[in-house]
PDB file of C-alpha atoms and ligand atoms in Angstrom:
ATOM      1  CA  MET A 196      11.173 -38.700  76.933  1.00  0.00           C
ATOM      2  CA  TRP A 197      11.956 -37.939  73.355  1.00  0.00           C
ATOM      3  CA  GLY A 198      11.407 -40.784  70.987  1.00  0.00           C
ATOM      4  CA  VAL A 199      13.915 -41.679  68.311  1.00  0.00           C
ATOM      5  CA  ILE A 200      13.587 -39.268  65.423  1.00  0.00           C
ATOM      6  CA  ILE A 201      14.150 -40.916  62.082  1.00  0.00           C
ATOM      7  CA  LEU A 202      15.254 -38.435  59.472  1.00  0.00           C
ATOM      8  CA  PRO A 203      14.779 -39.150  55.778  1.00  0.00           C
ATOM      9  CA  ALA A 204      18.036 -40.229  54.117  1.00  0.00           C
ATOM     10  CA  GLN A 205      19.685 -37.106  52.777  1.00  0.00           C
ATOM     11  CA  ASN A 206      21.182 -38.885  49.828  1.00  0.00           C
ATOM     12  CA  ALA A 207      18.139 -40.935  48.814  1.00  0.00           C
ATOM     13  CA  VAL A 208      18.740 -42.656  45.507  1.00  0.00           C
ATOM     14  CA  SER A 209      16.354 -42.298  42.568  1.00  0.00           C
ATOM     15  CA  PRO A 210      15.549 -44.930  39.904  1.00  0.00           C
ATOM     16  CA  ALA A 211      17.211 -42.656  37.324  1.00  0.00           C
ATOM     17  CA  GLU A 212      20.448 -42.743  39.298  1.00  0.00           C
ATOM     18  CA  THR A 213      20.306 -46.503  39.593  1.00  0.00           C
ATOM     19  CA  GLN A 214      19.884 -46.678  35.823  1.00  0.00           C
ATOM     20  CA  LYS A 215      22.774 -44.301  35.288  1.00  0.00           C
ATOM     21  CA  LEU A 216      24.939 -46.476  37.496  1.00  0.00           C
ATOM     22  CA  ARG A 217      24.099 -49.509  35.362  1.00  0.00           C
ATOM     23  CA  THR A 218      25.083 -47.605  32.229  1.00  0.00           C
ATOM     24  CA  ALA A 219      28.334 -46.421  33.790  1.00  0.00           C
ATOM     25  CA  LEU A 220      29.208 -49.948  34.848  1.00  0.00           C
ATOM     26  CA  THR A 221      28.899 -51.200  31.279  1.00  0.00           C
ATOM     27  CA  LEU A 222      31.627 -48.719  30.286  1.00  0.00           C
ATOM     28  CA  LEU A 223      34.093 -50.123  32.792  1.00  0.00           C
ATOM     29  CA  PRO A 224      36.483 -53.042  32.723  1.00  0.00           C
ATOM     30  CA  GLU A 225      35.654 -55.952  35.037  1.00  0.00           C
ATOM     31  CA  ARG A 226      38.511 -55.074  37.412  1.00  0.00           C
ATOM     32  CA  THR A 227      36.993 -51.638  38.107  1.00  0.00           C
ATOM     33  CA  ARG A 228      33.492 -53.018  38.686  1.00  0.00           C
ATOM     34  CA  GLN A 229      34.427 -55.654  41.213  1.00  0.00           C
ATOM     35  CA  GLY A 230      33.964 -53.799  44.486  1.00  0.00           C
ATOM     36  CA  ILE A 231      30.670 -52.251  43.405  1.00  0.00           C
ATOM     37  CA  ALA A 232      29.254 -55.495  42.052  1.00  0.00           C
ATOM     38  CA  ASN A 233      29.789 -57.211  45.390  1.00  0.00           C
ATOM     39  CA  GLY A 234      27.983 -54.564  47.407  1.00  0.00           C
ATOM     40  CA  ASP A 235      24.604 -52.951  47.837  1.00  0.00           C
ATOM     41  CA  THR A 236      23.803 -50.611  44.926  1.00  0.00           C
ATOM     42  CA  GLY A 237      21.738 -48.204  46.991  1.00  0.00           C
ATOM     43  CA  GLU A 238      24.425 -47.890  49.627  1.00  0.00           C
ATOM     44  CA  PHE A 239      27.045 -47.392  46.932  1.00  0.00           C
ATOM     45  CA  LEU A 240      25.082 -44.590  45.303  1.00  0.00           C
ATOM     46  CA  GLU A 241      24.442 -42.864  48.606  1.00  0.00           C
ATOM     47  CA  ASP A 242      28.149 -42.912  49.357  1.00  0.00           C
ATOM     48  CA  PHE A 243      28.933 -41.723  45.867  1.00  0.00           C
ATOM     49  CA  LYS A 244      26.572 -38.767  46.043  1.00  0.00           C
ATOM     50  CA  ALA A 245      28.371 -37.579  49.156  1.00  0.00           C
ATOM     51  CA  VAL A 246      31.631 -37.788  47.198  1.00  0.00           C
ATOM     52  CA  LEU A 247      30.237 -35.734  44.309  1.00  0.00           C
ATOM     53  CA  ALA A 248      28.867 -33.155  46.738  1.00  0.00           C
ATOM     54  CA  GLY A 249      32.381 -32.620  48.107  1.00  0.00           C
ATOM     55  CA  ASP A 250      34.085 -32.424  44.705  1.00  0.00           C
ATOM     56  CA  ARG A 251      35.538 -29.090  43.692  1.00  0.00           C
ATOM     57  CA  ASP A 252      36.840 -28.325  40.222  1.00  0.00           C
ATOM     58  CA  ASP A 253      39.077 -31.189  39.143  1.00  0.00           C
ATOM     59  CA  LEU A 254      39.838 -32.930  42.420  1.00  0.00           C
ATOM     60  CA  LEU A 255      38.424 -36.171  40.975  1.00  0.00           C
ATOM     61  CA  ARG A 256      39.379 -35.743  37.340  1.00  0.00           C
ATOM     62  CA  LEU A 257      40.896 -38.772  35.633  1.00  0.00           C
ATOM     63  CA  VAL A 258      44.296 -37.906  34.161  1.00  0.00           C
ATOM     64  CA  ASP A 259      46.351 -40.811  32.908  1.00  0.00           C
ATOM     65  CA  LYS A 260      48.097 -42.164  29.837  1.00  0.00           C
ATOM     66  CA  THR A 261      44.859 -42.171  27.850  1.00  0.00           C
ATOM     67  CA  HIS A 262      43.103 -39.156  29.427  1.00  0.00           C
ATOM     68  CA  ALA A 263      45.035 -35.960  28.797  1.00  0.00           C
ATOM     69  CA  LEU A 264      44.213 -32.545  30.182  1.00  0.00           C
ATOM     70  CA  PRO A 265      42.925 -29.922  27.727  1.00  0.00           C
ATOM     71  CA  ASP A 266      45.554 -27.806  25.983  1.00  0.00           C
ATOM     72  CA  GLY A 267      46.695 -24.935  28.171  1.00  0.00           C
ATOM     73  CA  TYR A 268      45.115 -26.403  31.314  1.00  0.00           C
ATOM     74  CA  GLN A 269      46.004 -24.555  34.497  1.00  0.00           C
ATOM     75  CA  PRO A 270      44.584 -25.272  37.954  1.00  0.00           C
ATOM     76  CA  PRO A 271      42.311 -22.479  39.231  1.00  0.00           C
ATOM     77  CA  ASP A 272      43.678 -21.546  42.625  1.00  0.00           C
ATOM     78  CA  THR A 273      47.353 -22.341  43.118  1.00  0.00           C
ATOM     79  CA  VAL A 274      49.251 -20.890  46.049  1.00  0.00           C
ATOM     80  CA  PRO A 275      53.011 -20.932  46.610  1.00  0.00           C
ATOM     81  CA  LEU A 276      54.351 -23.190  49.351  1.00  0.00           C
ATOM     82  CA  VAL A 277      56.167 -21.116  51.933  1.00  0.00           C
ATOM     83  CA  LYS A 278      58.113 -21.987  55.028  1.00  0.00           C
ATOM     84  CA  ASN A 279      55.647 -23.013  57.736  1.00  0.00           C
ATOM     85  CA  ASN A 280      55.276 -24.986  60.952  1.00  0.00           C
ATOM     86  CA  PHE A 281      53.368 -27.936  59.487  1.00  0.00           C
ATOM     87  CA  TYR A 282      55.545 -29.462  56.760  1.00  0.00           C
ATOM     88  CA  ALA A 283      58.941 -28.863  55.146  1.00  0.00           C
ATOM     89  CA  ILE A 284      59.689 -27.822  51.581  1.00  0.00           C
ATOM     90  CA  SER A 285      62.695 -28.921  49.558  1.00  0.00           C
ATOM     91  CA  ARG A 286      63.065 -25.644  47.654  1.00  0.00           C
ATOM     92  CA  ASP A 287      61.325 -22.451  46.617  1.00  0.00           C
ATOM     93  CA  ASN A 288      58.943 -22.279  43.666  1.00  0.00           C
ATOM     94  CA  LEU A 289      56.690 -25.099  44.841  1.00  0.00           C
ATOM     95  CA  ALA A 290      52.926 -24.600  44.540  1.00  0.00           C
ATOM     96  CA  LEU A 291      49.651 -26.413  45.121  1.00  0.00           C
ATOM     97  CA  ARG A 292      45.973 -25.738  44.687  1.00  0.00           C
ATOM     98  CA  LYS A 293      44.612 -24.068  47.782  1.00  0.00           C
ATOM     99  CA  PRO A 294      42.481 -27.007  49.024  1.00  0.00           C
ATOM    100  CA  ALA A 295      45.461 -29.326  48.654  1.00  0.00           C
ATOM    101  CA  GLU A 296      47.791 -26.969  50.497  1.00  0.00           C
ATOM    102  CA  GLN A 297      45.329 -26.632  53.365  1.00  0.00           C
ATOM    103  CA  ALA A 298      44.952 -30.405  53.532  1.00  0.00           C
ATOM    104  CA  LEU A 299      48.724 -30.777  53.520  1.00  0.00           C
ATOM    105  CA  ARG A 300      48.920 -28.511  56.559  1.00  0.00           C
ATOM    106  CA  LEU A 301      46.399 -30.664  58.421  1.00  0.00           C
ATOM    107  CA  MET A 302      48.211 -33.841  57.484  1.00  0.00           C
ATOM    108  CA  GLY A 303      51.609 -32.339  58.311  1.00  0.00           C
ATOM    109  CA  ALA A 304      50.384 -31.279  61.739  1.00  0.00           C
ATOM    110  CA  ALA A 305      49.094 -34.786  62.440  1.00  0.00           C
ATOM    111  CA  ALA A 306      52.388 -36.335  61.308  1.00  0.00           C
ATOM    112  CA  GLN A 307      54.310 -33.997  63.599  1.00  0.00           C
ATOM    113  CA  LYS A 308      52.307 -35.213  66.571  1.00  0.00           C
ATOM    114  CA  ASP A 309      53.739 -38.638  65.743  1.00  0.00           C
ATOM    115  CA  GLY A 310      57.248 -37.200  65.476  1.00  0.00           C
ATOM    116  CA  ILE A 311      57.317 -37.175  61.656  1.00  0.00           C
ATOM    117  CA  THR A 312      58.078 -34.188  59.427  1.00  0.00           C
ATOM    118  CA  LEU A 313      56.700 -34.463  55.909  1.00  0.00           C
ATOM    119  CA  LEU A 314      58.911 -33.005  53.182  1.00  0.00           C
ATOM    120  CA  ALA A 315      57.240 -31.751  49.993  1.00  0.00           C
ATOM    121  CA  SER A 316      59.776 -32.242  47.203  1.00  0.00           C
ATOM    122  CA  SER A 317      57.811 -31.789  43.984  1.00  0.00           C
ATOM    123  CA  THR A 318      54.308 -30.376  43.575  1.00  0.00           C
ATOM    124  CA  TYR A 319      52.494 -28.480  40.792  1.00  0.00           C
ATOM    125  CA  ARG A 320      54.133 -28.737  37.404  1.00  0.00           C
ATOM    126  CA  SER A 321      53.021 -26.690  34.456  1.00  0.00           C
ATOM    127  CA  TYR A 322      52.777 -28.299  31.027  1.00  0.00           C
ATOM    128  CA  ASP A 323      56.049 -26.637  30.019  1.00  0.00           C
ATOM    129  CA  TYR A 324      57.853 -27.813  33.125  1.00  0.00           C
ATOM    130  CA  GLN A 325      56.626 -31.371  32.554  1.00  0.00           C
ATOM    131  CA  VAL A 326      58.160 -31.175  29.065  1.00  0.00           C
ATOM    132  CA  THR A 327      61.512 -30.548  30.748  1.00  0.00           C
ATOM    133  CA  VAL A 328      61.035 -33.319  33.345  1.00  0.00           C
ATOM    134  CA  TYR A 329      59.891 -35.901  30.816  1.00  0.00           C
ATOM    135  CA  ASN A 330      62.611 -35.115  28.279  1.00  0.00           C
ATOM    136  CA  ARG A 331      65.277 -35.276  30.966  1.00  0.00           C
ATOM    137  CA  ASN A 332      64.023 -38.710  32.088  1.00  0.00           C
ATOM    138  CA  VAL A 333      63.994 -39.986  28.504  1.00  0.00           C
ATOM    139  CA  ARG A 334      67.519 -38.694  28.010  1.00  0.00           C
ATOM    140  CA  LEU A 335      68.764 -40.300  31.229  1.00  0.00           C
ATOM    141  CA  SER A 336      67.043 -43.691  31.090  1.00  0.00           C
ATOM    142  CA  GLY A 337      65.485 -44.165  27.666  1.00  0.00           C
ATOM    143  CA  LYS A 338      61.843 -43.777  26.651  1.00  0.00           C
ATOM    144  CA  GLU A 339      60.638 -47.173  27.840  1.00  0.00           C
ATOM    145  CA  THR A 340      61.895 -46.691  31.390  1.00  0.00           C
ATOM    146  CA  ALA A 341      60.905 -43.017  31.472  1.00  0.00           C
ATOM    147  CA  ASP A 342      57.325 -43.878  30.521  1.00  0.00           C
ATOM    148  CA  ARG A 343      57.005 -46.178  33.529  1.00  0.00           C
ATOM    149  CA  GLU A 344      57.613 -43.406  36.030  1.00  0.00           C
ATOM    150  CA  SER A 345      57.098 -40.031  34.412  1.00  0.00           C
ATOM    151  CA  ALA A 346      54.100 -38.775  32.490  1.00  0.00           C
ATOM    152  CA  GLN A 347      54.148 -37.235  29.068  1.00  0.00           C
ATOM    153  CA  PRO A 348      53.266 -33.525  29.129  1.00  0.00           C
ATOM    154  CA  GLY A 349      49.498 -32.985  29.437  1.00  0.00           C
ATOM    155  CA  LYS A 350      49.030 -36.391  31.058  1.00  0.00           C
ATOM    156  CA  SER A 351      50.612 -35.731  34.432  1.00  0.00           C
ATOM    157  CA  GLN A 352      48.622 -35.576  37.667  1.00  0.00           C
ATOM    158  CA  HIS A 353      51.150 -32.965  38.759  1.00  0.00           C
ATOM    159  CA  GLN A 354      49.607 -30.500  36.296  1.00  0.00           C
ATOM    160  CA  LEU A 355      46.409 -30.611  38.403  1.00  0.00           C
ATOM    161  CA  GLY A 356      48.185 -28.884  41.289  1.00  0.00           C
ATOM    162  CA  THR A 357      46.933 -31.462  43.807  1.00  0.00           C
ATOM    163  CA  VAL A 358      49.904 -33.845  43.917  1.00  0.00           C
ATOM    164  CA  VAL A 359      52.910 -33.975  46.196  1.00  0.00           C
ATOM    165  CA  ASP A 360      56.006 -36.100  45.701  1.00  0.00           C
ATOM    166  CA  PHE A 361      57.400 -36.567  49.187  1.00  0.00           C
ATOM    167  CA  GLY A 362      60.884 -37.044  50.535  1.00  0.00           C
ATOM    168  CA  SER A 363      63.595 -38.550  48.368  1.00  0.00           C
ATOM    169  CA  ILE A 364      61.268 -39.449  45.442  1.00  0.00           C
ATOM    170  CA  SER A 365      62.771 -42.929  45.406  1.00  0.00           C
ATOM    171  CA  ASP A 366      61.886 -46.457  46.523  1.00  0.00           C
ATOM    172  CA  ALA A 367      63.920 -45.915  49.687  1.00  0.00           C
ATOM    173  CA  PHE A 368      61.256 -43.462  50.858  1.00  0.00           C
ATOM    174  CA  ALA A 369      58.889 -46.368  51.585  1.00  0.00           C
ATOM    175  CA  ASP A 370      61.091 -47.508  54.479  1.00  0.00           C
ATOM    176  CA  THR A 371      61.450 -44.086  56.086  1.00  0.00           C
ATOM    177  CA  GLY A 372      59.302 -42.911  58.979  1.00  0.00           C
ATOM    178  CA  ALA A 373      57.492 -40.468  56.693  1.00  0.00           C
ATOM    179  CA  GLY A 374      56.933 -43.114  54.028  1.00  0.00           C
ATOM    180  CA  LYS A 375      55.416 -45.528  56.523  1.00  0.00           C
ATOM    181  CA  TRP A 376      53.352 -42.815  58.180  1.00  0.00           C
ATOM    182  CA  LEU A 377      51.871 -41.718  54.856  1.00  0.00           C
ATOM    183  CA  ALA A 378      51.101 -45.291  53.809  1.00  0.00           C
ATOM    184  CA  ALA A 379      49.156 -45.734  57.050  1.00  0.00           C
ATOM    185  CA  HIS A 380      47.474 -42.343  57.469  1.00  0.00           C
ATOM    186  CA  ALA A 381      47.349 -40.284  54.254  1.00  0.00           C
ATOM    187  CA  GLY A 382      43.809 -41.411  53.452  1.00  0.00           C
ATOM    188  CA  GLU A 383      42.514 -40.004  56.737  1.00  0.00           C
ATOM    189  CA  TYR A 384      43.484 -36.560  55.440  1.00  0.00           C
ATOM    190  CA  GLY A 385      42.177 -37.055  51.915  1.00  0.00           C
ATOM    191  CA  TRP A 386      45.459 -38.022  50.232  1.00  0.00           C
ATOM    192  CA  SER A 387      45.733 -41.076  48.039  1.00  0.00           C
ATOM    193  CA  LEU A 388      48.691 -43.069  46.732  1.00  0.00           C
ATOM    194  CA  SER A 389      48.244 -42.849  42.955  1.00  0.00           C
ATOM    195  CA  PHE A 390      50.500 -45.683  41.808  1.00  0.00           C
ATOM    196  CA  PRO A 391      50.472 -48.552  44.296  1.00  0.00           C
ATOM    197  CA  ASP A 392      52.731 -51.571  44.210  1.00  0.00           C
ATOM    198  CA  GLY A 393      51.563 -54.322  41.855  1.00  0.00           C
ATOM    199  CA  TYR A 394      49.193 -52.213  39.753  1.00  0.00           C
ATOM    200  CA  GLU A 395      51.358 -51.060  36.879  1.00  0.00           C
ATOM    201  CA  ASP A 396      49.046 -52.799  34.409  1.00  0.00           C
ATOM    202  CA  VAL A 397      46.161 -50.739  35.841  1.00  0.00           C
ATOM    203  CA  THR A 398      47.729 -47.309  36.397  1.00  0.00           C
ATOM    204  CA  GLY A 399      50.367 -47.398  33.668  1.00  0.00           C
ATOM    205  CA  TYR A 400      53.076 -46.539  36.177  1.00  0.00           C
ATOM    206  CA  ARG A 401      55.371 -48.523  38.359  1.00  0.00           C
ATOM    207  CA  TRP A 402      55.049 -48.251  42.125  1.00  0.00           C
ATOM    208  CA  GLU A 403      55.680 -44.687  43.323  1.00  0.00           C
ATOM    209  CA  CYS A 404      55.641 -44.765  47.124  1.00  0.00           C
ATOM    210  CA  TRP A 405      56.226 -40.988  47.212  1.00  0.00           C
ATOM    211  CA  HIS A 406      53.443 -39.710  44.928  1.00  0.00           C
ATOM    212  CA  TYR A 407      50.202 -38.741  46.692  1.00  0.00           C
ATOM    213  CA  ARG A 408      47.228 -36.962  45.198  1.00  0.00           C
ATOM    214  CA  TYR A 409      44.725 -34.971  47.233  1.00  0.00           C
ATOM    215  CA  ILE A 410      41.188 -36.153  46.489  1.00  0.00           C
ATOM    216  CA  GLY A 411      39.383 -35.172  49.714  1.00  0.00           C
ATOM    217  CA  VAL A 412      38.516 -37.130  52.836  1.00  0.00           C
ATOM    218  CA  THR A 413      35.134 -38.370  51.593  1.00  0.00           C
ATOM    219  CA  ALA A 414      36.538 -39.627  48.294  1.00  0.00           C
ATOM    220  CA  ALA A 415      39.469 -41.295  50.039  1.00  0.00           C
ATOM    221  CA  ALA A 416      37.077 -43.219  52.297  1.00  0.00           C
ATOM    222  CA  PHE A 417      34.871 -44.081  49.304  1.00  0.00           C
ATOM    223  CA  GLN A 418      37.884 -45.373  47.382  1.00  0.00           C
ATOM    224  CA  LYS A 419      38.881 -47.543  50.309  1.00  0.00           C
ATOM    225  CA  LYS A 420      35.385 -48.931  50.864  1.00  0.00           C
ATOM    226  CA  TRP A 421      34.384 -49.693  47.270  1.00  0.00           C
ATOM    227  CA  PHE A 422      37.495 -49.782  45.102  1.00  0.00           C
ATOM    228  CA  SER A 423      40.053 -51.766  47.125  1.00  0.00           C
ATOM    229  CA  ASN A 424      41.715 -48.409  47.852  1.00  0.00           C
ATOM    230  CA  ILE A 425      42.867 -48.185  44.223  1.00  0.00           C
ATOM    231  CA  GLN A 426      42.540 -44.577  43.088  1.00  0.00           C
ATOM    232  CA  GLN A 427      42.623 -45.477  39.398  1.00  0.00           C
ATOM    233  CA  PHE A 428      39.569 -47.730  39.781  1.00  0.00           C
ATOM    234  CA  MET A 429      37.573 -44.983  41.463  1.00  0.00           C
ATOM    235  CA  LEU A 430      38.570 -42.288  38.984  1.00  0.00           C
ATOM    236  CA  GLU A 431      37.743 -44.577  36.062  1.00  0.00           C
ATOM    237  CA  PHE A 432      34.325 -45.114  37.578  1.00  0.00           C
ATOM    238  CA  ILE A 433      33.696 -41.390  38.080  1.00  0.00           C
ATOM    239  CA  ASN A 434      34.830 -40.741  34.537  1.00  0.00           C
ATOM    240  CA  ALA A 435      32.386 -43.369  33.229  1.00  0.00           C
ATOM    241  CA  TRP A 436      29.589 -41.992  35.418  1.00  0.00           C
ATOM    242  CA  ARG A 437      30.076 -38.504  34.026  1.00  0.00           C
ATOM    243  CA  ALA A 438      30.155 -39.881  30.484  1.00  0.00           C
ATOM    244  CA  SER A 439      26.869 -41.775  30.856  1.00  0.00           C
ATOM    245  CA  THR A 440      23.381 -40.284  30.771  1.00  0.00           C
TER     246      THR A 440
HETATM  247 ZN1   ZN B  98      54.879 -37.563  41.229  1.00  0.00          ZN
END
């Protein structure tokens, strides 16, 4: 009989990493630290290292009202969305980064098995296009209202090429089959609701039940386990980690 073989932990944590974690935590507001503080530091760091190992380019980059993208930023590997058997598109001229498009296919296929067709309505937006979107929203509803639901150019997650606005892009989407399916299952395919209900003071945006960002399956599970499933908390942590030495 073979005995039990115990392999060394692949993500063993070093004292330097534990120190770096402490430094990163000092850079964060209390709300962001909560989940980590209540858990085991070694386990947290092991999970986190798996997340970093799966990161590619800017999948986990913090982009919000106070963290703009560099001037002229363009995602590295966008592909056009074309008619396919996995999800629907609202119009031509939609695009996503390749890893996000592939993940959308997987998620769309899973939704179809449950009788749901996901409709991609808005995806990658260039800086210039965001200028148009933002200015139109300001014109239609005033700056204060526009700032609650549309980003200023350079500060939009859509410019990353890893975001999809689904369906009607309205509150009514939450009560549709697709809206409910995404709320329940998106994380299993690496997609994360960026602006959840009740967190406007954290994210800077009102609830957007239609706006999902692809962050990868490992990061989505990490976010759920350690950050109350709040994407902003996790991205703030990763930002602080990368800023600390
Ligand atoms: Zn959006």
